[in-house]
Coordinates of C-alpha atoms in Angstrom, one line a residue:
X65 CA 20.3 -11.4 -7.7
X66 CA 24.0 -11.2 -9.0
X67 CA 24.2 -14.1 -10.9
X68 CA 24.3 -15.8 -14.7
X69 CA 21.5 -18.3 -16.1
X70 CA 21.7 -22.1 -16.1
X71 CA 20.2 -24.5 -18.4
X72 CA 16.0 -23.9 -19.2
X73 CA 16.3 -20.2 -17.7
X74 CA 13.5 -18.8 -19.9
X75 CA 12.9 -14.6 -19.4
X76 CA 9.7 -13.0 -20.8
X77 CA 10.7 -9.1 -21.5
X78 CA 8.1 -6.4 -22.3
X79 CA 9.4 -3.8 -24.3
X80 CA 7.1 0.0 -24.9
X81 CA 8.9 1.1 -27.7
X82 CA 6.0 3.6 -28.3
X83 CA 5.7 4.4 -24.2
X84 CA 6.7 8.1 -24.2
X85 CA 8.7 8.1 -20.9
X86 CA 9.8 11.4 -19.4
X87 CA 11.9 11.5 -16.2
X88 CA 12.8 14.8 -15.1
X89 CA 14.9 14.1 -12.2
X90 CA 15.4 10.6 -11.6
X91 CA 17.0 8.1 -13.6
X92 CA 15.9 4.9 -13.4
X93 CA 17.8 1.5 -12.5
X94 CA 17.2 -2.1 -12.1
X95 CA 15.4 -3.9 -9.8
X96 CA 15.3 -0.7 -7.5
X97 CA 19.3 0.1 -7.9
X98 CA 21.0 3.3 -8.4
X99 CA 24.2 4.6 -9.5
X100 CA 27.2 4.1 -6.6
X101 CA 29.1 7.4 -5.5
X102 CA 32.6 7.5 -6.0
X103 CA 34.6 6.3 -2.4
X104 CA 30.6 4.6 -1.5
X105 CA 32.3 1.3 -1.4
X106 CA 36.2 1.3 -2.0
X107 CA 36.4 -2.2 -0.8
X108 CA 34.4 -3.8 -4.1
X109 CA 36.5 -5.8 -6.5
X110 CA 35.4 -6.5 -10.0
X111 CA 36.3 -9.5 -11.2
X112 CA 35.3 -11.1 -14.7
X113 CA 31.5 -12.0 -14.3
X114 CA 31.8 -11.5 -10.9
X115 CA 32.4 -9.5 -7.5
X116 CA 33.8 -9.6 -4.6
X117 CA 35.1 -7.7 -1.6
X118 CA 38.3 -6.7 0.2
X119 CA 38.0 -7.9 3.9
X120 CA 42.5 -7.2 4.5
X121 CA 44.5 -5.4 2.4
X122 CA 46.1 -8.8 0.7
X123 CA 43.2 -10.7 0.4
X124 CA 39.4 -10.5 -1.0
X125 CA 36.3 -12.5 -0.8
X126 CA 34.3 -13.9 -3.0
X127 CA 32.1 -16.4 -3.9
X128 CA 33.2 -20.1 -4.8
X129 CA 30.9 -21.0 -7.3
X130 CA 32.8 -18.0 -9.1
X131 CA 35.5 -20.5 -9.9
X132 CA 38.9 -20.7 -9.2
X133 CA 40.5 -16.5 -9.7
X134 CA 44.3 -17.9 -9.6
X135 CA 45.9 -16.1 -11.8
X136 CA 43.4 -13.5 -12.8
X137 CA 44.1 -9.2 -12.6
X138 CA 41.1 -7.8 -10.7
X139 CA 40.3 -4.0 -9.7
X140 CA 39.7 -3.2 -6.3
X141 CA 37.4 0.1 -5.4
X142 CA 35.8 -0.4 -9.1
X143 CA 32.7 1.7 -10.1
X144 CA 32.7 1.5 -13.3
X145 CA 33.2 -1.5 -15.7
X146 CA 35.5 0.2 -17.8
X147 CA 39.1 -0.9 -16.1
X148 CA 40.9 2.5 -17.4
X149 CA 38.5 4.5 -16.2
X150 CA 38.0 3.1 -13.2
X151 CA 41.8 3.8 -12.5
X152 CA 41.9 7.1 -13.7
X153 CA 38.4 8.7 -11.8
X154 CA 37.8 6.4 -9.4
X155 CA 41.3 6.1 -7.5
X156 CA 41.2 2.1 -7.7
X157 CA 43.9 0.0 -8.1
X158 CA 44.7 -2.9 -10.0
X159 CA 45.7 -6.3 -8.5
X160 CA 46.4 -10.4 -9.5
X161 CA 45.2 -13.1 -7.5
X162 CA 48.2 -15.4 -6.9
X163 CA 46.5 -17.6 -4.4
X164 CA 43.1 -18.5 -4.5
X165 CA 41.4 -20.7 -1.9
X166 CA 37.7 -21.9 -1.7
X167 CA 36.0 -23.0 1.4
X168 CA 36.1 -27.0 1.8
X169 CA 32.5 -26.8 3.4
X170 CA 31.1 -25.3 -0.2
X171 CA 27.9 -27.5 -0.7
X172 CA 25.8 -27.7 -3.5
X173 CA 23.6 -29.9 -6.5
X174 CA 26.1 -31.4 -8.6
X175 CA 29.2 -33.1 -9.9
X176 CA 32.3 -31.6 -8.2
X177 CA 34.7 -32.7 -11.0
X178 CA 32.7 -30.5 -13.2
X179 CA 32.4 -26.7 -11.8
X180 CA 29.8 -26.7 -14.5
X181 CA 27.6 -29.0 -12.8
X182 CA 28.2 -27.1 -9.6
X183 CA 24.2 -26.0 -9.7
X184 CA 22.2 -24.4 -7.1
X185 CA 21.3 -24.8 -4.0
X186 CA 24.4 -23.5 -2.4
X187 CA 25.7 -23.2 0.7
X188 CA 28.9 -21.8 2.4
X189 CA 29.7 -20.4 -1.1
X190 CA 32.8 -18.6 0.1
X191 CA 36.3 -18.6 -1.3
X192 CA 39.3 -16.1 -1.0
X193 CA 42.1 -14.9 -3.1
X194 CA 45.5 -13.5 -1.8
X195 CA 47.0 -10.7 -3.9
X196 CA 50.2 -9.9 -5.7
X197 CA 50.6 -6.7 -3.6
X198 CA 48.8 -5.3 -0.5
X199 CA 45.9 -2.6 -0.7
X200 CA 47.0 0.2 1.5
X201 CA 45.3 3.4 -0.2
X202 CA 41.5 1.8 0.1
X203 CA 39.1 0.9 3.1
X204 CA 38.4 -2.7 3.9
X205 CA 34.7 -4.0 4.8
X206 CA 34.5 -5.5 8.5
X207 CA 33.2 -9.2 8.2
X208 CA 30.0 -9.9 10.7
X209 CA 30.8 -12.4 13.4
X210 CA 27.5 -12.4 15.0
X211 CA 25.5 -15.9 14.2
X212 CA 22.3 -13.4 15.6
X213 CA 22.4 -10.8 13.3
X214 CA 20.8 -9.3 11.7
X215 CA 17.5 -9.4 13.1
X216 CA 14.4 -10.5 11.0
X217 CA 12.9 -6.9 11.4
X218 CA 13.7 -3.4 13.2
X219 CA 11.4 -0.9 14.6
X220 CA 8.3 -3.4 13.0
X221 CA 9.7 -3.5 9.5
X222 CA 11.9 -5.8 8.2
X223 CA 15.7 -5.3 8.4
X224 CA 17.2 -3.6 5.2
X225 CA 20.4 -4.6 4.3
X226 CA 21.9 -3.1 0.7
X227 CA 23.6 -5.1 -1.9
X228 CA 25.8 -3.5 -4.6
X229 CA 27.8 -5.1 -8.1
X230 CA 27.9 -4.3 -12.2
X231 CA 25.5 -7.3 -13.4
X232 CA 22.7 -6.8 -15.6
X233 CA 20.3 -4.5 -15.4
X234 CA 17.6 -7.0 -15.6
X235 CA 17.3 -10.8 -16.1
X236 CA 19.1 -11.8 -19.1
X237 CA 20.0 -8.0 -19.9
X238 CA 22.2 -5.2 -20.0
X239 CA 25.3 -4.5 -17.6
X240 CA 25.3 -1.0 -16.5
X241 CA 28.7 1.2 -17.3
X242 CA 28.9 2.0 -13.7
X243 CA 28.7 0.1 -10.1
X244 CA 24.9 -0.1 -8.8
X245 CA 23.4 -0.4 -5.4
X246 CA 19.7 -1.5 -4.4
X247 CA 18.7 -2.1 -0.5
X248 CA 16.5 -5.4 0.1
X249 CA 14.5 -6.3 2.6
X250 CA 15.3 -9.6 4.6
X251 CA 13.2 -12.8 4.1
X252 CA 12.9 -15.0 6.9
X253 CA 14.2 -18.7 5.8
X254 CA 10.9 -20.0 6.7
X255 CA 9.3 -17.5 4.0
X256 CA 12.1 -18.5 1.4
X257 CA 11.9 -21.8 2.2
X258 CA 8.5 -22.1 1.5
X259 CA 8.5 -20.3 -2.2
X260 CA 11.9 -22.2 -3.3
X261 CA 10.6 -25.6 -2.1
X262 CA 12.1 -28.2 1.0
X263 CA 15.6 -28.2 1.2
X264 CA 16.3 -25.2 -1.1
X265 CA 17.3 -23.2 1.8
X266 CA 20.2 -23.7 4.5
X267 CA 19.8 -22.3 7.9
X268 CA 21.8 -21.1 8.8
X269 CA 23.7 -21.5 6.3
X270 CA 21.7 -18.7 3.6
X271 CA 20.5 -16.1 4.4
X272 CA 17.6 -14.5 1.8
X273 CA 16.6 -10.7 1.4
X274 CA 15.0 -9.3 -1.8
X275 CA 11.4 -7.9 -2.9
X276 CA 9.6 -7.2 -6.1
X277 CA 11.6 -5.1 -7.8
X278 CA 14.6 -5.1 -5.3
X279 CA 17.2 -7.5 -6.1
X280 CA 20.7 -8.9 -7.1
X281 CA 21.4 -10.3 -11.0
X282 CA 23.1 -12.2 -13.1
X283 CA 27.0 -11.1 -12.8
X284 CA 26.7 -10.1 -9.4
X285 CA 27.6 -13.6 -7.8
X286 CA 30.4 -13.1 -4.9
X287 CA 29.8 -9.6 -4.2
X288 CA 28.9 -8.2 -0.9
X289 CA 25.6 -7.9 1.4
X290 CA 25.8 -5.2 3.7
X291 CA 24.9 -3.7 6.9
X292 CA 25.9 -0.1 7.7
X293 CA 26.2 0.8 10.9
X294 CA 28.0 4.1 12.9
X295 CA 29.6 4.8 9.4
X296 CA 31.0 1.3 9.3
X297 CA 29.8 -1.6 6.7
X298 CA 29.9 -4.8 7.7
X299 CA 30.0 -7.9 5.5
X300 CA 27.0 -9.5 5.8
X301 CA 26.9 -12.4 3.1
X302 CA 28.2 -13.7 -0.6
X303 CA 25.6 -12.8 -3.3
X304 CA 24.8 -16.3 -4.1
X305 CA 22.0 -18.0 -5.9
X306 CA 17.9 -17.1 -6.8
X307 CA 15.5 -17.5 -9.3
X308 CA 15.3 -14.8 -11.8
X309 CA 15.7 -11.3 -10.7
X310 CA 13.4 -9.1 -8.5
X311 CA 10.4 -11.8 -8.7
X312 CA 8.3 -10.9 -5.6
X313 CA 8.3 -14.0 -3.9
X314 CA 11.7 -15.3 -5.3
X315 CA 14.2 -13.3 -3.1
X316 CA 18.0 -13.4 -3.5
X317 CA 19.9 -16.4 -1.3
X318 CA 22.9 -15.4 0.1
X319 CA 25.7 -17.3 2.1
X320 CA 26.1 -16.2 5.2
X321 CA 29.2 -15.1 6.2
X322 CA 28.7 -15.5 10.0
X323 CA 28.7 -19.5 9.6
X324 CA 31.7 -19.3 8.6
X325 CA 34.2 -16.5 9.7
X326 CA 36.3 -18.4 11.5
X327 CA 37.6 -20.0 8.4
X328 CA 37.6 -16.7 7.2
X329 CA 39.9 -15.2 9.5
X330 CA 42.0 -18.5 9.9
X331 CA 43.2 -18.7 5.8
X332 CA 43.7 -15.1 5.7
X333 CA 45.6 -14.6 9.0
X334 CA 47.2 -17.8 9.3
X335 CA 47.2 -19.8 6.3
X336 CA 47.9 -16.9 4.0
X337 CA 50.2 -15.1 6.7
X338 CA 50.7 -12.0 4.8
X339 CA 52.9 -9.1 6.7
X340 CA 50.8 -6.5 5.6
X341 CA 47.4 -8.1 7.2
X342 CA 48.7 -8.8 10.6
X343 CA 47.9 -5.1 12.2
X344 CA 44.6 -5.6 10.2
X345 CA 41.5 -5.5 12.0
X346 CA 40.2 -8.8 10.6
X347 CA 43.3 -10.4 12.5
X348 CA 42.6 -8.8 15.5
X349 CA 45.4 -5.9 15.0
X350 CA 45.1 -2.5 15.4
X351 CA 44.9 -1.5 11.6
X352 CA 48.7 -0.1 12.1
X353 CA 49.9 -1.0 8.6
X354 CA 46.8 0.4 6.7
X355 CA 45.2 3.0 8.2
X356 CA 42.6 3.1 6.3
X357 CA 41.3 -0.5 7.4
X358 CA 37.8 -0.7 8.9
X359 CA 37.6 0.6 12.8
X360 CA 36.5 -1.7 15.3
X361 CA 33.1 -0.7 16.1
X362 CA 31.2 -3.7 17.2
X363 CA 27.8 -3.6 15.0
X364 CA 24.6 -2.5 17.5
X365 CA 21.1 -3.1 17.0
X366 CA 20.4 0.8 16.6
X367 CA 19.4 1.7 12.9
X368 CA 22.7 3.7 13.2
X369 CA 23.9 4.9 9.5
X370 CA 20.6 3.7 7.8
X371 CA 19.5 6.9 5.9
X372 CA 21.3 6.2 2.8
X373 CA 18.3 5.6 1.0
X374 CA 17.9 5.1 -2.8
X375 CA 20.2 7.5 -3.7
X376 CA 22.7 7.7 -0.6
X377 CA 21.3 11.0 0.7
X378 CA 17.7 9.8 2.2
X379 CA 15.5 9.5 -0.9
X380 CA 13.0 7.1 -1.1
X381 CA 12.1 4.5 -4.3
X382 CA 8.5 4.7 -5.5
X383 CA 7.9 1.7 -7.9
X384 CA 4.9 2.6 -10.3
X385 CA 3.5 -1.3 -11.9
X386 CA 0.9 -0.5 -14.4
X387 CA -0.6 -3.5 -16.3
X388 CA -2.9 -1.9 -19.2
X389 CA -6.7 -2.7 -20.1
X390 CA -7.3 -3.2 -23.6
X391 CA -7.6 0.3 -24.5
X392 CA -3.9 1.4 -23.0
X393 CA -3.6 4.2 -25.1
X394 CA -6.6 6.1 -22.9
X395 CA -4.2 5.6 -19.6
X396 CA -1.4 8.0 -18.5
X397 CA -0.1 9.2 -14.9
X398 CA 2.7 11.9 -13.7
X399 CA 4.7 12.0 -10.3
X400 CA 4.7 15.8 -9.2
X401 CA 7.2 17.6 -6.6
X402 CA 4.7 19.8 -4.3
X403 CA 7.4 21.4 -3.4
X404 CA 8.0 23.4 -6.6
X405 CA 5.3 22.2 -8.8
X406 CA 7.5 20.1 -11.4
X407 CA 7.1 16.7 -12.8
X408 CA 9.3 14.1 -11.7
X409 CA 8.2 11.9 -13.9
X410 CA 5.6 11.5 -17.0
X411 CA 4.3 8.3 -18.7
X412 CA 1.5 8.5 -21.2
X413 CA 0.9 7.2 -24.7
X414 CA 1.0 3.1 -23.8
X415 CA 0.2 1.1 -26.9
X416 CA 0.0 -2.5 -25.3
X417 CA -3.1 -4.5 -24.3
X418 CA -2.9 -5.8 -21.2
X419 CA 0.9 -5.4 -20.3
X420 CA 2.6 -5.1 -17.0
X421 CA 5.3 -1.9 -16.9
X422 CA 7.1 -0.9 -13.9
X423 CA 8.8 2.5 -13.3
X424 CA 11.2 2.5 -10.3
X425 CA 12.2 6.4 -9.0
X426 CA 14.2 7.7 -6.4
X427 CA 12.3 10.7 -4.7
X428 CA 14.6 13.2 -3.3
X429 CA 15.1 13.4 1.0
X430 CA 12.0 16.0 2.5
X431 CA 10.3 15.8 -0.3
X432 CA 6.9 15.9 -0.8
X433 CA 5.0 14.6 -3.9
X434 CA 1.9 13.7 -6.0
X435 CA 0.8 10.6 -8.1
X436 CA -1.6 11.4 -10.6
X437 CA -3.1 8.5 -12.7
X438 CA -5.6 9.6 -15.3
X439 CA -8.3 7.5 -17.7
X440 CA -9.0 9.5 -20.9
X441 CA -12.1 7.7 -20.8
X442 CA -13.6 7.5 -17.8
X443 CA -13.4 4.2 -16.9
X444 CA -10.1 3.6 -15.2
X445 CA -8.5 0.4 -16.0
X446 CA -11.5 -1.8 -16.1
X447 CA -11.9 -2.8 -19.6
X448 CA -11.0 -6.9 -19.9
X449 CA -8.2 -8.6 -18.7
X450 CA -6.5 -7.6 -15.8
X451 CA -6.0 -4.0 -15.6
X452 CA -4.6 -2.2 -12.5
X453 CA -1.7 0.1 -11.0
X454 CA -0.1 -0.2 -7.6
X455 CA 2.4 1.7 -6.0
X456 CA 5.5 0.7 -3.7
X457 CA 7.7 2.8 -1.3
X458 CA 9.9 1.4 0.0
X459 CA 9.3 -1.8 -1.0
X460 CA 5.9 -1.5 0.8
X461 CA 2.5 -1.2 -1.1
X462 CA 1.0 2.8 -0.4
X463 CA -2.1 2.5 -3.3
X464 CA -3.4 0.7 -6.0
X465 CA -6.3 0.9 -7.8
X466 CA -8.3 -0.2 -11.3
X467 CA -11.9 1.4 -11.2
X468 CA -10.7 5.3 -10.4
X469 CA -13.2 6.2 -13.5
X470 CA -11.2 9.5 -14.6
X471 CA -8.7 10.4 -11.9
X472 CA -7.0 9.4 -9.1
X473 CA -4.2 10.5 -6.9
X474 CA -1.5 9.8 -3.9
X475 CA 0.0 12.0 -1.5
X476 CA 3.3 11.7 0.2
X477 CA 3.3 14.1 2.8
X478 CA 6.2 12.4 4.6
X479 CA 3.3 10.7 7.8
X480 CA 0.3 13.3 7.6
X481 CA -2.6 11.8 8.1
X482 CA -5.8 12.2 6.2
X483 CA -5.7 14.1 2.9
X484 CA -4.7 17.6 4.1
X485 CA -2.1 19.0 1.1
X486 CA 0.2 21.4 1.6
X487 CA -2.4 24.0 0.1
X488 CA -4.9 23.2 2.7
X489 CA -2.6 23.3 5.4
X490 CA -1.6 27.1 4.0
X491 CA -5.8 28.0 3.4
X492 CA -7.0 26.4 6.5
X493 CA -3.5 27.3 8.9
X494 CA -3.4 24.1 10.2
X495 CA 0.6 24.2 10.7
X496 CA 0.8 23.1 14.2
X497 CA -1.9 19.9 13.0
X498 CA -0.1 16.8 13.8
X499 CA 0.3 13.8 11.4
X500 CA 0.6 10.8 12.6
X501 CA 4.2 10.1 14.0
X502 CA 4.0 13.5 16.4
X503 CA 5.5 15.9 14.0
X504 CA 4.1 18.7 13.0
X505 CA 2.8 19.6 9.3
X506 CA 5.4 22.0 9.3
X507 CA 8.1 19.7 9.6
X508 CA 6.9 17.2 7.7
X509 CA 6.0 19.0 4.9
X510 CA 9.1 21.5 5.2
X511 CA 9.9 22.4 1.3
X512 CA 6.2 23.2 0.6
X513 CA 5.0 24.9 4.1
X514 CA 8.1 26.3 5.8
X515 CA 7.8 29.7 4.3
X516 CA 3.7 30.1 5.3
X517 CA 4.3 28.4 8.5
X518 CA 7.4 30.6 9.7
X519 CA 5.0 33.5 11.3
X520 CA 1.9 30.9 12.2
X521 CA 3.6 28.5 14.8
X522 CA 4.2 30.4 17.4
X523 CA 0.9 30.3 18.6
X524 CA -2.1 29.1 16.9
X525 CA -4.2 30.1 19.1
X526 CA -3.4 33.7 19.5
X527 CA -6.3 36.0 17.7
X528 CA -4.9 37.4 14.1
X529 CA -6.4 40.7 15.4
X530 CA -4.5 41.2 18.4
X531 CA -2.8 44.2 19.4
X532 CA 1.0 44.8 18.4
X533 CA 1.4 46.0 21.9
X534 CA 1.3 42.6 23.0
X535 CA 4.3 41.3 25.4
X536 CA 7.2 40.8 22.6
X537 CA 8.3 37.9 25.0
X538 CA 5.3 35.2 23.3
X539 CA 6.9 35.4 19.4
X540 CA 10.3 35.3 19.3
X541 CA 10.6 31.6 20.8
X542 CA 8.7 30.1 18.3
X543 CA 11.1 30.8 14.9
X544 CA 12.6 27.4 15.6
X545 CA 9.8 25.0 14.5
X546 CA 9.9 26.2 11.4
X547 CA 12.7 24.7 10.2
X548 CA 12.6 21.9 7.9
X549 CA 13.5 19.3 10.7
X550 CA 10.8 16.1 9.4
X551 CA 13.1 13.5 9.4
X552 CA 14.8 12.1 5.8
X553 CA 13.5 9.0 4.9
X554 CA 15.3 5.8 6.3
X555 CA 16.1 2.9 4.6
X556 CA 19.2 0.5 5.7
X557 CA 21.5 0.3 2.8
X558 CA 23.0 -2.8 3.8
X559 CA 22.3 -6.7 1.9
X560 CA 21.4 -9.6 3.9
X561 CA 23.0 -12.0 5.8
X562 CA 24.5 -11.8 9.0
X563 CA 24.1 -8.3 11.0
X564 CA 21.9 -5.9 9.8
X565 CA 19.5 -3.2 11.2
X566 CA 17.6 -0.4 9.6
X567 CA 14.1 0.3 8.7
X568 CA 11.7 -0.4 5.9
X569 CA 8.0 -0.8 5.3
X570 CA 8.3 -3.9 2.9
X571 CA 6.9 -7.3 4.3
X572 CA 8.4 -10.3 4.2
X573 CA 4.7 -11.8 3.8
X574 CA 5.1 -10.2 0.5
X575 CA 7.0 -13.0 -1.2
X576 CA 4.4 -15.5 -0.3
X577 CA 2.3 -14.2 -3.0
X578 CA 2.1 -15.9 -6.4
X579 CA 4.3 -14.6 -9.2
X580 CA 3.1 -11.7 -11.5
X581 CA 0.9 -13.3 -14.5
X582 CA 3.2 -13.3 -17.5
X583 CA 6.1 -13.5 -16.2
X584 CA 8.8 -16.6 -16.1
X585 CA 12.1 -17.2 -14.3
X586 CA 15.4 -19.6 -13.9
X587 CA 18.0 -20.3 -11.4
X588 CA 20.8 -17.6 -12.1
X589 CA 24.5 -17.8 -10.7
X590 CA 27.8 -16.3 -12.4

């Protein structure tokens, strides 16, 4: 998660320095996480090691093992951890907090005369700063009220929720020049409970969301889990506490800020008292004085607003983990677009034994695409140890494999069934086949089979010999189906705690499997 190590933390990284790596049109991130947009969330502030959010336009939230931010200058609407830069490109404003308050219910392991020893678990890790001046030019993020939200799962897959700040890439690494966002999965507190061990976990207290390769890290403590509904986030949760960073059955704990946003609302609105936050929406006004301020649209369960994806536009993540035999130099694989024939992505040349590497890519909206992994030798990844690949959308396994002797592939064909490729579907006109959500080939396959599907679906049926007399009423209603209508992929980008809905194929019985071989953790907080 967002958060900085504590004593015994102890991080293996695996580095390819001979791994030839060639991304054509995805850039990679941590844990699942991509670059923000500019304006994608003008409510984060940046504060020094760690985040928070603007809930009024005099006062933002945080989290309180952050330690007291009296006295600090912050940036609200960062994306980039350069403080110039962020003023000059990204509109944001620059603030001190001249009141700083934590929340007296802020449990955890520890001394509380030492905010050092102030170790994990945590609960109710909330605090709130007032500012030197009010916010008036940026939107604030709606706090979630709702003890029932979000829900563990929507539609059958659990509830995504997306969580967003500029910690390290990885545990113990870099910090990225500009803001990230990853979405995660929700974890029941049963499920985290069970990996983190009795009394770990507060309910309802925490709330937990994360999966391999998805998740919040060190430097990231304080900074907002979101739902997004109708065009409207909602603050779902503090990023908090976990154990090491995208660890599949380690997710991120978060506080949640249901439990307590009537303290919330009570020190900014009354205790604070600010002129400038009593038409705010968090105060029950009407958002008079900053008309920006988040609208009042009560959060529904509808997976409203959750097609952001990995890259805000739809796009799915495909996570590649390769662990290499003992002859890794034989083993290679490529990611194609069907759509135009170009790699997304190459890998080839691996010069470590038995070594786990993971490539996360985000895979453009209605696109359709082709893993290809390949064995110079013909013997897959069989040869000693524990060689294998598998491969994640979504946070959800699609394939994996280890004795594919010289090839093996993977079609995403956006729900069509069986292995009918795009080709096939032009050879065999099979356009108006159905995969299996109901949709036709055409439309779910749209980049690759709109153009020899425009003149086929208007009836199938109809003999390819029969006479151009024929009644000109039959054709022309058909032209519509071509379009590339398959729907974009759909992913909440929202974090977890406290009202969420979206869709996602991970399982939350995926963090009750035991941790990759080879790889250790710590506790990490800011």
């Amino acid at each position: 998660m967002l958060r900085t190590t504590i004593v015994n933390a102890v991080v293996v990284l695996t580095v390819f320095s001979s791994v030839v790596v060639q991304v054509v049109e995805a850039e990679s991130r941590i844990v699942g996480g991509n670059n923000a947009a500019k304006g994608q969330y003008p409510y984060y502030v940046k504060t020094e090691g760690c985040g928070g959010a603007l809930i009024s336009p005099s006062v933002f939230l945080t989290a309180a093992h952050c330690g007291n931010r009296q006295g600090e200058n912050i940036i609200v609407g960062a994306l980039y951890s350069n403080d110039k830069k962020n003023i000059n490109k990204a509109d944001a404003v620059k603030r001190k907090c001249v009141e700083y308050i934590e929340d007296p219910s802020f449990d955890f392991f520890g001394n509380n005369n030492n905010p050092d020893g102030r170790v994990p678990p945590y609960n109710n890790d909330f605090a709130v700063c007032r500012l030197d001046k009010p916010v008036t030019t940026l939107q604030t993020i709606a706090i979630n009220e709702d003890p029932n939200w979000p829900p563990l799962k929507t539609n059958g897959s659990p509830t995504q929720l997306t969580t967003i700040g500029l910690g390290t890439l990885t545990s113990g690494g870099n910090t990225p020049s500009q803001l990230q966002t990853v979405q995660v999965p929700i974890v029941s507190n049963k499920v985290c409970e069970k990996n983190y061990g009795k009394n770990e976990i507060f309910t309802p207290g925490n709330i937990c969301a994360g999966a391999k390769n998805k998740d919040s890290c060190q430097g990231d403590s304080g900074g907002p889990l979101i739902f997004t509904t109708s065009n409207q986030d909602y603050h779902i949760g503090t990023v908090s506490w976990g154990e090491g960073c995208g660890s599949r059955n380690k997710p991120g704990v978060y506080s949640r800020t249901s439990t307590r946003a009537d303290w919330i609302k009570a020190t900014v609105c009354d205790t604070f008292n600010e002129k400038n936050d009593k038409n705010a929406i968090l105060c029950n006004g009407g958002g008079g004085d900053n008309p920006v301020t988040a609208p009042v649209t009560a959060p529904t369960p509808s997976p409203v607003g959750s097609t952001k994806g990995c890259d805000g536009k739809g796009g799915k993540e495909l996570v590649i983990e390769l662990t290499t035999d003992d002859f890794p130099e034989d083993s290679s694989y490529t990611v194609k677009d069907l759509g135009n024939g170009k790699n997304i992505l190459v890998k080839k040349n691996f010069q470590e034994a038995n070594k786990l590497d993971t490539e996360p890519i985000c895979i453009k909206a209605e696109t359709c695409f082709k893993f290809t992994i390949k064995d110079e030798f013909g013997d897959g990844l069989t040869q000693g140890g524990s060689g294998g690949y598998e491969l994640y959308l979504d946070g959800s396994s699609v394939k994996k494999g280890r004795d594919f002797k010289f090839k093996e592939t993977y079609e995403d064909l956006k729900g069509i069934s069986g292995k009918l490729t795009c080709k096939k579907i032009e050879k065999k006109n099979k356009c108006d086949k159905k995969g299996k959500d109901g949709k036709k080939l055409s439309e779910l396959c749209p980049i690759r089979c709109e153009t020899f599907c425009e003149d086929d679906t208007a009836s199938p049926t109809a003999s390819p010999t029969a006479s151009p007399t024929a009644s000109p009423t039959a054709s022309p209603t058909a032209s519509p189906t071509v379009s590339p209508t398959g729907s974009s992929s759909s992913s909440s980008s929202s974090s977890s705690s406290g009202f969420s809905s979206g869709s996602s194929s991970s399982s939350s019985s995926n963090f009750e499997s035991s941790l990759e071989s080879g790889f250790e953790s710590g506790f990490f907080f800011p």
